[in-house]
Short mmCIF file of C-alpha atoms and ligand atoms in Angstrom, two decimals:
data_model
loop_
_atom_site.label_atom_id
_atom_site.label_comp_id
_atom_site.label_asym_id
_atom_site.label_seq_id
_atom_site.Cartn_x
_atom_site.Cartn_y
_atom_site.Cartn_z
CA UNK A 1 -0.06 -0.10 -0.11
CA UNK A 2 1.24 3.51 -0.82
CA UNK A 3 2.42 5.60 1.95
CA UNK A 4 3.46 9.08 1.86
CA UNK A 5 6.14 10.15 3.95
CA UNK A 6 7.64 13.61 4.89
CA UNK A 7 11.31 13.51 6.01
CA UNK A 8 12.35 16.66 8.12
CA UNK A 9 16.05 17.02 8.22
CA UNK A 10 18.86 19.74 7.88
CA UNK A 11 21.22 18.14 5.44
CA UNK A 12 20.78 16.36 2.22
CA UNK A 13 23.60 14.71 -0.16
CA UNK A 14 24.45 15.89 -2.67
CA UNK A 15 23.39 19.45 -1.90
CA UNK A 16 24.46 20.07 1.59
CA UNK A 17 26.58 17.78 3.94
CA UNK A 18 28.38 17.82 6.95
CA UNK A 19 28.25 14.25 7.74
CA UNK A 20 26.37 10.71 7.40
CA UNK A 21 22.90 12.53 8.04
CA UNK A 22 23.18 13.85 4.47
CA UNK A 23 23.88 10.53 2.99
CA UNK A 24 20.95 8.83 4.92
CA UNK A 25 18.58 11.50 3.86
CA UNK A 26 19.83 11.60 0.34
CA UNK A 27 19.28 7.84 -0.19
CA UNK A 28 16.44 6.74 1.81
CA UNK A 29 13.71 8.49 -0.10
CA UNK A 30 14.87 6.87 -3.58
CA UNK A 31 15.31 3.43 -1.62
CA UNK A 32 11.62 3.78 -0.55
CA UNK A 33 10.32 4.20 -4.01
CA UNK A 34 10.32 0.51 -5.21
CA UNK A 35 8.41 -0.13 -1.99
CA UNK A 36 5.77 2.29 -3.32
CA UNK A 37 6.41 4.79 -0.40
CA UNK A 38 6.08 8.27 -1.72
CA UNK A 39 8.99 10.24 0.34
CA UNK A 40 9.52 13.98 0.22
CA UNK A 41 12.30 15.94 2.35
CA UNK A 42 11.67 19.31 3.92
CA UNK A 43 14.66 21.28 4.87
CA UNK A 44 15.74 24.96 5.48
CA UNK A 45 16.42 27.02 2.38
CA UNK A 46 20.09 27.16 2.69
CA UNK A 47 21.83 28.74 -0.62
CA UNK A 48 23.29 25.36 -1.71
CA UNK A 49 19.94 23.81 -1.35
CA UNK A 50 18.01 26.51 -3.44
CA UNK A 51 20.92 26.41 -6.10
CA UNK A 52 20.58 22.43 -6.57
CA UNK A 53 16.80 22.28 -6.98
CA UNK A 54 14.83 22.36 -10.20
CA UNK A 55 11.37 24.02 -10.90
CA UNK A 56 11.51 25.64 -7.41
CA UNK A 57 8.10 27.36 -6.76
CA UNK A 58 5.95 28.35 -3.78
CA UNK A 59 3.26 26.37 -2.25
CA UNK A 60 2.53 28.06 0.87
CA UNK A 61 2.94 31.36 2.74
CA UNK A 62 3.25 30.76 6.49
CA UNK A 63 2.74 34.09 7.99
CA UNK A 64 5.42 35.75 10.08
CA UNK A 65 6.91 33.44 13.00
CA UNK A 66 9.95 33.65 15.02
CA UNK A 67 10.52 37.26 14.68
CA UNK A 68 11.20 37.25 11.06
CA UNK A 69 8.85 38.25 8.11
CA UNK A 70 6.80 35.82 6.07
CA UNK A 71 8.64 32.74 5.39
CA UNK A 72 7.70 30.87 2.34
CA UNK A 73 7.52 27.09 1.56
CA UNK A 74 8.71 26.25 -1.63
CA UNK A 75 8.86 22.80 -3.54
CA UNK A 76 11.22 21.72 -6.23
CA UNK A 77 13.02 18.46 -7.34
CA UNK A 78 16.35 17.20 -6.76
CA UNK A 79 18.37 17.23 -10.17
CA UNK A 80 20.20 13.91 -9.42
CA UNK A 81 17.28 11.67 -8.87
CA UNK A 82 13.77 13.55 -8.80
CA UNK A 83 13.35 13.45 -5.18
CA UNK A 84 10.65 15.96 -4.19
CA UNK A 85 12.18 18.60 -1.63
CA UNK A 86 10.33 21.35 0.24
CA UNK A 87 12.45 24.26 1.19
CA UNK A 88 11.53 26.72 3.95
CA UNK A 89 12.59 29.87 2.49
CA UNK A 90 13.51 32.43 5.27
CA UNK A 91 16.44 34.16 4.06
CA UNK A 92 17.13 36.02 7.53
CA UNK A 93 17.84 32.59 8.94
CA UNK A 94 19.28 30.45 6.29
CA UNK A 95 20.96 32.67 3.66
CA UNK A 96 24.26 32.50 5.15
CA UNK A 97 27.38 30.86 3.60
CA UNK A 98 29.09 27.73 4.62
CA UNK A 99 28.03 25.40 7.37
CA UNK A 100 24.36 25.23 8.26
CA UNK A 101 25.09 25.22 11.94
CA UNK A 102 28.12 27.29 12.72
CA UNK A 103 29.64 30.92 11.57
CA UNK A 104 32.93 31.36 10.02
CA UNK A 105 34.44 31.16 13.46
CA UNK A 106 33.06 27.61 14.18
CA UNK A 107 30.50 28.95 16.87
CA UNK A 108 27.01 27.94 16.59
CA UNK A 109 24.85 30.93 15.36
CA UNK A 110 23.17 32.58 18.32
CA UNK A 111 19.74 32.12 16.65
CA UNK A 112 19.99 28.41 16.09
CA UNK A 113 17.11 27.66 18.31
CA UNK A 114 14.75 30.06 16.38
CA UNK A 115 16.40 28.78 13.02
CA UNK A 116 15.45 25.17 13.65
CA UNK A 117 12.28 25.80 15.46
CA UNK A 118 11.25 27.13 12.08
CA UNK A 119 11.86 23.88 10.38
CA UNK A 120 9.94 21.81 12.80
CA UNK A 121 7.09 24.28 12.62
CA UNK A 122 7.13 24.26 8.81
CA UNK A 123 7.03 20.66 8.63
CA UNK A 124 3.87 20.57 11.03
CA UNK A 125 2.33 22.90 8.45
CA UNK A 126 2.85 20.64 5.51
CA UNK A 127 1.58 17.69 7.93
CA UNK A 128 -1.58 19.88 8.44
CA UNK A 129 -2.13 20.13 4.60
CA UNK A 130 0.01 23.63 3.65
CA UNK A 131 0.48 21.81 0.31
CA UNK A 132 -2.91 20.93 -0.97
CA UNK A 133 -1.47 18.82 -3.54
CA UNK A 134 0.49 16.57 -1.22
CA UNK A 135 -0.58 15.42 2.22
CA UNK A 136 1.92 13.30 4.20
CA UNK A 137 0.49 10.32 6.15
CA UNK A 138 3.71 9.86 8.23
CA UNK A 139 6.17 12.67 9.24
CA UNK A 140 9.83 11.51 9.86
CA UNK A 141 12.03 13.88 11.56
CA UNK A 142 15.79 13.41 11.77
CA UNK A 143 18.05 14.64 14.69
CA UNK A 144 17.59 17.61 16.93
CA UNK A 145 17.39 19.96 14.13
CA UNK A 146 13.76 18.44 13.39
CA UNK A 147 13.17 17.72 17.00
CA UNK A 148 10.27 20.19 17.44
CA UNK A 149 8.18 18.71 14.71
CA UNK A 150 6.29 16.41 16.66
CA UNK A 151 5.89 18.86 19.46
CA UNK A 152 4.01 21.23 16.88
CA UNK A 153 2.18 18.38 15.64
CA UNK A 154 0.78 17.30 19.10
CA UNK A 155 0.03 21.00 19.92
CA UNK A 156 -1.96 21.50 16.70
CA UNK A 157 -3.84 18.19 17.36
CA UNK A 158 -5.06 19.30 20.70
CA UNK A 159 -5.85 22.98 19.51
CA UNK A 160 -7.74 21.85 16.52
CA UNK A 161 -9.25 18.64 18.12
CA UNK A 162 -8.18 16.50 15.27
CA UNK A 163 -5.76 13.76 14.43
CA UNK A 164 -2.53 14.55 12.90
CA UNK A 165 -0.40 12.44 10.88
CA UNK A 166 1.92 10.11 13.15
CA UNK A 167 5.55 10.89 13.61
CA UNK A 168 8.79 9.19 13.83
CA UNK A 169 12.35 10.55 15.23
CA UNK A 170 15.40 9.04 14.11
CA UNK A 171 18.20 9.71 16.26
CA UNK A 172 21.46 9.90 14.39
CA UNK A 173 23.73 11.03 17.03
CA UNK A 174 22.40 11.49 20.78
CA UNK A 175 25.53 13.63 21.57
CA UNK A 176 23.86 16.65 19.68
CA UNK A 177 20.80 17.65 21.63
CA UNK A 178 19.83 21.15 20.55
CA UNK A 179 19.73 22.62 24.09
CA UNK A 180 18.63 26.27 24.54
CA UNK A 181 18.06 28.66 27.38
CA UNK A 182 14.61 28.45 28.89
CA UNK A 183 13.83 32.05 27.73
CA UNK A 184 13.52 30.59 24.26
CA UNK A 185 10.51 28.64 25.11
CA UNK A 186 8.23 31.82 25.15
CA UNK A 187 9.08 32.35 21.44
CA UNK A 188 8.41 28.99 20.19
CA UNK A 189 4.61 29.07 20.40
CA UNK A 190 4.11 25.92 21.92
CA UNK A 191 1.47 25.40 24.89
CA UNK A 192 3.05 26.29 28.15
CA UNK A 193 2.56 22.77 29.48
CA UNK A 194 5.04 21.38 27.00
CA UNK A 195 7.78 23.13 29.22
CA UNK A 196 7.96 20.46 31.78
CA UNK A 197 10.15 17.24 32.49
CA UNK A 198 7.18 15.33 30.74
CA UNK A 199 7.98 17.34 27.53
CA UNK A 200 10.65 19.54 26.10
CA UNK A 201 12.35 20.59 29.23
CA UNK A 202 15.70 19.43 30.14
CA UNK A 203 17.45 20.41 33.38
CA UNK A 204 15.73 23.81 33.08
CA UNK A 205 16.39 24.31 29.40
CA UNK A 206 14.71 23.65 26.18
CA UNK A 207 15.87 20.44 24.41
CA UNK A 208 14.81 19.95 20.81
CA UNK A 209 15.99 16.46 20.77
CA UNK A 210 14.28 15.55 24.05
CA UNK A 211 10.93 17.18 22.60
CA UNK A 212 11.38 14.78 19.66
CA UNK A 213 11.85 11.86 21.82
CA UNK A 214 8.89 12.61 24.06
CA UNK A 215 6.28 13.59 21.35
CA UNK A 216 7.12 11.42 18.39
CA UNK A 217 4.96 8.21 18.01
CA UNK A 218 8.17 6.15 17.39
CA UNK A 219 11.99 6.53 17.98
CA UNK A 220 14.60 4.92 15.83
CA UNK A 221 18.21 4.95 15.76
CA UNK A 222 20.74 4.08 13.23
CA UNK A 223 21.90 0.68 14.42
CA UNK A 224 20.64 -2.06 16.65
CA UNK A 225 23.79 -1.99 18.96
CA UNK A 226 23.43 2.06 19.41
CA UNK A 227 19.64 1.46 20.11
CA UNK A 228 20.67 -0.57 23.01
CA UNK A 229 23.59 1.82 23.98
CA UNK A 230 21.46 4.89 24.32
CA UNK A 231 19.32 3.21 26.83
CA UNK A 232 22.21 3.08 29.23
CA UNK A 233 23.36 5.55 31.66
CA UNK A 234 26.76 5.36 30.20
CA UNK A 235 25.90 6.38 26.74
CA UNK A 236 22.25 7.86 27.15
CA UNK A 237 23.57 11.37 27.41
CA UNK A 238 21.09 12.04 30.20
CA UNK A 239 18.17 10.85 28.08
CA UNK A 240 18.51 7.20 28.85
CA UNK A 241 15.67 7.30 31.14
CA UNK A 242 13.20 8.69 28.75
CA UNK A 243 14.61 6.17 26.19
CA UNK A 244 14.09 3.37 28.76
CA UNK A 245 10.55 4.48 29.45
CA UNK A 246 9.73 4.32 25.70
CA UNK A 247 11.73 1.19 25.12
CA UNK A 248 8.86 -0.44 23.29
CA UNK A 249 8.77 2.41 20.75
CA UNK A 250 12.64 2.40 20.23
CA UNK A 251 14.11 0.35 17.35
CA UNK A 252 17.52 0.25 15.73
CA UNK A 253 17.58 0.38 11.92
CA UNK A 254 21.02 0.16 10.36
CA UNK A 255 21.86 2.57 7.72
CA UNK A 256 22.64 1.55 4.29
CA UNK A 257 25.22 2.32 1.61
CA UNK A 258 23.90 4.00 -1.68
CA UNK A 259 26.02 2.00 -4.18
CA UNK A 260 25.07 4.15 -6.87
CA UNK A 261 27.44 6.65 -5.11
CA UNK A 262 29.90 4.57 -3.40
CA UNK A 263 30.89 1.60 -5.48
CA UNK A 264 34.35 1.05 -6.92
CA UNK A 265 33.34 -0.21 -10.23
CA UNK A 266 31.50 2.86 -11.12
CA UNK A 267 33.04 5.67 -8.99
CA UNK A 268 34.07 8.63 -11.28
CA UNK A 269 36.11 9.99 -8.35
CA UNK A 270 38.81 7.41 -8.32
CA UNK A 271 41.82 6.80 -10.38
CA UNK A 272 40.80 3.46 -11.85
CA UNK A 273 37.55 1.49 -11.50
CA UNK A 274 37.94 -1.99 -10.03
CA UNK A 275 35.57 -4.87 -8.67
CA UNK A 276 35.81 -7.93 -6.59
CA UNK A 277 36.89 -10.00 -9.50
CA UNK A 278 39.29 -7.52 -11.00
CA UNK A 279 41.17 -5.80 -8.37
CA UNK A 280 43.99 -4.31 -10.39
CA UNK A 281 42.49 -0.62 -10.47
CA UNK A 282 43.11 -0.61 -6.53
CA UNK A 283 46.78 -0.60 -6.86
CA UNK A 284 46.35 2.40 -9.35
CA UNK A 285 44.15 4.13 -6.70
CA UNK A 286 46.75 3.79 -4.10
CA UNK A 287 49.47 4.78 -6.08
CA UNK A 288 47.49 7.88 -7.21
CA UNK A 289 46.63 8.76 -3.49
CA UNK A 290 50.34 8.44 -2.65
CA UNK A 291 51.19 10.72 -5.38
CA UNK A 292 48.34 13.22 -4.65
CA UNK A 293 49.76 13.38 -1.03
CA UNK A 294 53.52 13.53 -1.84
CA UNK A 295 53.99 10.22 0.14
CA UNK A 296 56.51 7.63 -1.04
CA UNK A 297 55.15 5.37 -3.53
CA UNK A 298 55.29 1.91 -1.97
CA UNK A 299 53.12 -1.22 -2.52
CA UNK A 300 54.81 -3.60 0.23
CA UNK A 301 53.22 -1.60 3.06
CA UNK A 302 49.58 -0.88 4.37
CA UNK A 303 48.29 2.53 3.80
CA UNK A 304 45.75 3.63 6.48
CA UNK A 305 43.00 6.17 5.69
CA UNK A 306 40.73 8.35 7.63
CA UNK A 307 37.66 10.51 6.20
CA UNK A 308 36.25 12.00 9.46
CA UNK A 309 34.71 14.92 11.23
CA UNK A 310 37.61 15.83 13.62
CA UNK A 311 35.62 15.69 16.91
CA UNK A 312 36.07 13.98 20.11
CA UNK A 313 33.55 11.19 19.17
CA UNK A 314 35.86 9.87 16.39
CA UNK A 315 38.51 8.90 18.65
CA UNK A 316 41.25 10.26 16.42
CA UNK A 317 43.39 11.52 19.45
CA UNK A 318 44.13 7.81 19.91
CA UNK A 319 45.04 7.21 16.35
CA UNK A 320 47.44 10.23 16.53
CA UNK A 321 49.04 8.53 19.63
CA UNK A 322 49.41 5.20 17.44
CA UNK A 323 51.21 7.40 14.68
CA UNK A 324 54.45 6.31 15.89
CA UNK A 325 53.86 2.48 15.59
CA UNK A 326 52.49 2.96 11.96
CA UNK A 327 55.68 4.90 11.17
CA UNK A 328 58.02 2.56 12.87
CA UNK A 329 56.60 -0.43 10.78
CA UNK A 330 56.94 1.51 7.56
CA UNK A 331 53.21 2.18 6.99
CA UNK A 332 51.61 5.32 5.92
CA UNK A 333 48.69 7.29 6.97
CA UNK A 334 46.39 9.84 5.03
CA UNK A 335 43.80 11.65 6.76
CA UNK A 336 40.67 14.11 5.55
CA UNK A 337 38.93 16.06 7.87
CA UNK A 338 37.95 19.21 9.47
CA UNK A 339 36.83 19.98 13.19
CA UNK A 340 38.45 20.79 16.41
CA UNK A 341 41.52 23.05 16.22
CA UNK A 342 43.67 21.17 18.69
CA UNK A 343 43.07 18.01 16.96
CA UNK A 344 43.73 19.74 13.51
CA UNK A 345 46.94 20.86 14.77
CA UNK A 346 48.21 17.62 16.27
CA UNK A 347 47.62 15.97 12.98
CA UNK A 348 49.41 18.68 10.94
CA UNK A 349 52.16 18.25 13.46
CA UNK A 350 52.48 14.63 12.83
CA UNK A 351 52.28 15.17 8.84
CA UNK A 352 55.23 17.89 9.31
CA UNK A 353 57.34 15.33 11.44
CA UNK A 354 56.87 12.31 9.02
CA UNK A 355 56.35 13.88 5.65
CA UNK A 356 57.02 10.67 3.71
CA UNK A 357 54.59 8.71 5.75
CA UNK A 358 51.76 10.88 7.03
CA UNK A 359 49.54 13.50 5.19
CA UNK A 360 46.75 15.52 6.41
CA UNK A 361 44.40 17.63 4.43
CA UNK A 362 41.91 19.83 6.45
CA UNK A 363 38.75 20.62 4.90
CA UNK A 364 35.68 18.95 3.47
CA UNK A 365 36.28 17.35 0.10
CA UNK A 366 33.71 14.83 -1.32
CA UNK A 367 35.85 13.71 -4.28
CA UNK A 368 38.99 13.19 -2.03
CA UNK A 369 36.94 11.25 0.34
CA UNK A 370 36.18 8.80 -2.54
CA UNK A 371 40.13 8.62 -3.45
CA UNK A 372 41.05 7.90 0.18
CA UNK A 373 38.32 5.18 0.81
CA UNK A 374 39.47 3.58 -2.74
CA UNK A 375 43.25 4.07 -2.28
CA UNK A 376 43.82 2.94 1.31
CA UNK A 377 44.25 -0.49 2.34
CA UNK A 378 42.71 0.13 5.60
CA UNK A 379 40.01 2.70 6.88
CA UNK A 380 40.48 3.64 10.51
CA UNK A 381 37.38 4.55 12.65
CA UNK A 382 38.37 4.30 15.95
CA UNK A 383 35.42 6.20 17.47
CA UNK A 384 34.55 6.32 21.36
CA UNK A 385 30.85 6.03 20.22
CA UNK A 386 29.41 5.75 16.71
CA UNK A 387 25.59 5.45 16.32
CA UNK A 388 26.23 3.95 12.74
CA UNK A 389 29.07 5.12 10.97
CA UNK A 390 29.20 4.99 7.09
CA UNK A 391 32.83 5.33 6.02
CA UNK A 392 33.43 1.57 7.29
CA UNK A 393 30.71 0.47 5.09
CA UNK A 394 32.13 2.41 2.09
CA UNK A 395 35.55 0.59 3.30
CA UNK A 396 33.91 -2.69 3.08
CA UNK A 397 32.68 -2.07 -0.54
CA UNK A 398 35.99 -0.65 -1.73
CA UNK A 399 38.07 -3.82 0.03
CA UNK A 400 39.56 -1.25 2.37
CA UNK A 401 39.60 -3.12 5.41
CA UNK A 402 37.96 -1.33 8.52
CA UNK A 403 39.88 -0.91 11.57
CA UNK A 404 37.17 -0.16 14.19
CA UNK A 405 36.25 0.12 17.89
CA UNK A 406 33.62 -2.49 18.88
CA UNK A 407 30.69 0.13 19.62
CA UNK A 408 27.34 1.22 18.03
CA UNK A 409 26.96 0.45 14.38
CA UNK A 410 30.90 -0.44 14.04
CA UNK A 411 30.10 -3.48 16.06
CA UNK A 412 27.19 -4.41 13.78
CA UNK A 413 28.96 -4.36 10.63
CA UNK A 414 32.55 -5.29 10.97
CA UNK A 415 33.97 -8.77 12.00
CA UNK A 416 37.26 -9.07 13.50
CA UNK A 417 40.05 -10.68 11.67
CA UNK A 418 40.61 -13.15 14.69
CA UNK A 419 42.24 -16.46 13.78
CA UNK A 420 39.14 -18.23 14.09
CA UNK A 421 37.22 -15.81 11.99
CA UNK A 422 40.01 -15.83 9.48
CA UNK A 423 39.93 -19.80 9.47
CA UNK A 424 36.14 -19.62 8.99
CA UNK A 425 36.33 -17.11 6.25
CA UNK A 426 34.26 -14.44 8.13
CA UNK A 427 36.62 -11.72 8.76
CA UNK A 428 35.85 -8.17 7.23
CA UNK A 429 38.22 -5.99 9.30
CA UNK A 430 40.25 -5.27 12.51
CA UNK A 431 38.04 -4.80 15.86
CA UNK A 432 39.34 -3.55 19.09
CA UNK A 433 37.34 -4.01 22.33
CA UNK A 434 38.35 -1.09 24.67
CA UNK A 435 38.90 2.32 23.76
CA UNK A 436 42.39 2.59 24.70
CA UNK A 437 45.64 3.64 22.91
CA UNK A 438 47.19 0.15 23.32
CA UNK A 439 44.13 -1.42 21.96
CA UNK A 440 44.22 0.78 18.83
CA UNK A 441 47.88 0.27 18.53
CA UNK A 442 47.24 -3.75 18.77
CA UNK A 443 44.76 -3.54 16.24
CA UNK A 444 47.14 -1.62 13.76
CA UNK A 445 49.79 -4.31 14.55
CA UNK A 446 47.18 -7.00 13.49
CA UNK A 447 46.50 -5.25 10.37
CA UNK A 448 50.23 -5.05 9.63
CA UNK A 449 50.50 -8.84 10.40
CA UNK A 450 47.63 -9.62 8.07
CA UNK A 451 49.11 -7.45 5.21
CA UNK A 452 52.08 -9.63 5.38
CA UNK A 453 50.13 -12.67 4.58
CA UNK A 454 48.96 -11.58 1.05
CA UNK A 455 46.59 -14.62 0.47
CA UNK A 456 44.85 -14.01 3.75
CA UNK A 457 44.54 -10.39 3.19
CA UNK A 458 43.01 -11.01 -0.28
CA UNK A 459 40.49 -13.29 0.96
CA UNK A 460 39.48 -11.03 3.76
CA UNK A 461 39.09 -8.26 1.27
CA UNK A 462 36.96 -10.21 -1.10
CA UNK A 463 34.92 -11.31 1.63
CA UNK A 464 34.64 -7.88 2.77
CA UNK A 465 33.48 -6.61 -0.65
CA UNK A 466 30.76 -9.28 -0.86
CA UNK A 467 29.05 -7.81 1.99
CA UNK A 468 25.68 -6.37 1.15
CA UNK A 469 24.81 -3.33 2.98
CA UNK A 470 22.60 -1.72 0.25
CA UNK A 471 19.41 0.13 1.66
CA UNK A 472 17.00 -2.39 0.37
CA UNK A 473 16.63 -4.13 3.68
CA UNK A 474 16.69 -1.13 5.83
CA UNK A 475 14.06 0.75 3.68
CA UNK A 476 11.84 -2.23 3.82
CA UNK A 477 12.08 -1.88 7.86
CA UNK A 478 11.26 1.85 7.62
CA UNK A 479 8.32 1.20 5.21
CA UNK A 480 6.91 -1.53 7.41
CA UNK A 481 7.19 1.10 10.38
CA UNK A 482 5.40 3.78 8.29
CA UNK A 483 2.69 1.26 7.41
CA UNK A 484 2.17 0.31 10.99
CA UNK A 485 1.80 3.85 11.78
CA UNK A 486 -0.18 5.22 9.08
CA UNK A 487 -2.74 2.35 8.32
CA UNK A 488 -3.10 0.32 11.87
CA UNK A 489 -3.86 3.24 14.32
P1 ADP B 501 29.38 11.25 11.10
O1 ADP B 501 27.89 11.23 10.41
O2 ADP B 501 29.16 11.03 12.39
O3 ADP B 501 30.14 12.28 10.31
P2 ADP B 501 29.30 9.01 9.21
O4 ADP B 501 30.56 7.95 9.13
O5 ADP B 501 27.91 8.30 9.36
O6 ADP B 501 29.76 9.84 10.47
O7 ADP B 501 29.35 9.90 7.94
C1 ADP B 501 30.35 10.67 7.57
C2 ADP B 501 30.16 11.15 5.97
O8 ADP B 501 30.75 12.17 5.89
C3 ADP B 501 30.66 10.00 4.96
O9 ADP B 501 29.89 10.22 3.78
C4 ADP B 501 32.15 10.85 4.82
O10 ADP B 501 32.86 10.32 3.88
C5 ADP B 501 31.81 12.12 4.81
N1 ADP B 501 32.97 13.07 5.52
C6 ADP B 501 33.43 13.16 6.88
N2 ADP B 501 34.39 14.06 6.53
C7 ADP B 501 34.55 14.60 5.46
C8 ADP B 501 35.55 15.44 4.77
N3 ADP B 501 36.36 16.26 5.55
N4 ADP B 501 35.54 15.54 3.54
C9 ADP B 501 34.37 14.65 2.75
N5 ADP B 501 33.74 13.83 3.19
C10 ADP B 501 33.76 13.78 4.70
C1 GLC B 502 25.54 10.44 12.60
C2 GLC B 502 26.53 9.48 13.30
C3 GLC B 502 26.90 8.53 12.42
C4 GLC B 502 26.00 8.10 11.41
C5 GLC B 502 25.25 9.09 10.83
C6 GLC B 502 24.14 8.75 9.86
O1 GLC B 502 26.09 11.61 12.35
O2 GLC B 502 27.62 10.20 14.12
O3 GLC B 502 27.31 7.24 13.00
O4 GLC B 502 26.20 7.03 10.34
O5 GLC B 502 24.67 10.27 11.62
O6 GLC B 502 23.26 8.16 10.56
#
């Protein structure tokens, strides 16, 4: 049965991306199409988004809100795949260059509360029929940016004494909660009763994510293990109590890979295509990567790659501490990332100290990200926590063995190259159990050891490349959830 779903999100690949959220929001709507789910996206009208949509036209004028004049909801289609996208055109909020959340000095914009309240509010208007041509049957919000959507829907339902479409919130990362001073609450236009522990209040402040977790009908997160972890005090970031209370509404649905974007046989961004039965191109990709970064051209030693936001979450401080181990063994390391200045500086220092073996590029570069995933032998994802993680999945597809911490989605997707797993032909990467420098270093040593056994390395690579993490299975699980919510209430 067809179901119309409105995704509410701040990022969308290929138009605007700071991390995996964009990849998911870009890939899930087309993956739902074969299941006859008709999915559209609503997002802020950032300049890059406006520039990337075709046939953009107004569908609704909302009236003034949040202290700025007349925002307009417009609709257009994504050039790359035809996905329908609504934008909230509110230039006073969104017509700012660069990062959607941070200013040029990397500080959150002071009006982020109102900027993203606008998104949730506009989504709730669409759910109430703002576009007469398309009424969603389920509203699916992503992360704190869209957290107020369900609150606005509940408020509208109470005010108008009518049913609203059911809502889902997907937690891509519980560490980002959208918490603002209590003084913001009065500007949100929500019923006063919503500002309490059983609602949007979080230790005296307003939490957009908590509002989403409290008011949405269902909660999903992006891997089964993370769904479990966020219900524990250790990883619940203060919200585990609420999540435990709602445990029957919480589920983990693993992210997929968009193999039309991330597959070495068709990737236009890499030096030479390859696939599991013809791996010759991978050597060309490695050589091109070494040349691009001025590293010594070597085939006899593993090249470790990293493509990552440089935040505490990602655990790259531990990798940095392991650089001497990589260098001493003759290995190489390439890092692409942007984020915390101290980490950026530390990585730059390591590259300066070992110019033949370590190279760092600070910035966000989609093409280079593909070159690194293709040209490396190992992709390192030593995250302290990881809701799902996509780069390890891209690594698997490219025969670039992931080196990961046994946590969240990393634990759900990578199988350690232990002796017994190698013997049984199950291994796909290197997994370390505890987040400690010695454990990272030990995993690196195991990567070197396996690299020195080419037959086993190749067998592991082949097994990794044959894993199927396509969107089909996950899209089906979302579709089931939509069906249950929309048609069996
Ligand atoms: P997260 O969403 O926590 O950042 P994921 O592994 O889910 O982690 O997704 C990260 C996505 O962002 C991947 O598509 C990765 O290739 C991309 N990415 C991260 N940093 C960069 C960068 N500096 N340049 C290009 N792409 C990047
Ligand atoms: C978040 C998480 C990452 C996940 C991504 C997409 O940014 O940190 O683990 O893969 O969202 O769901």
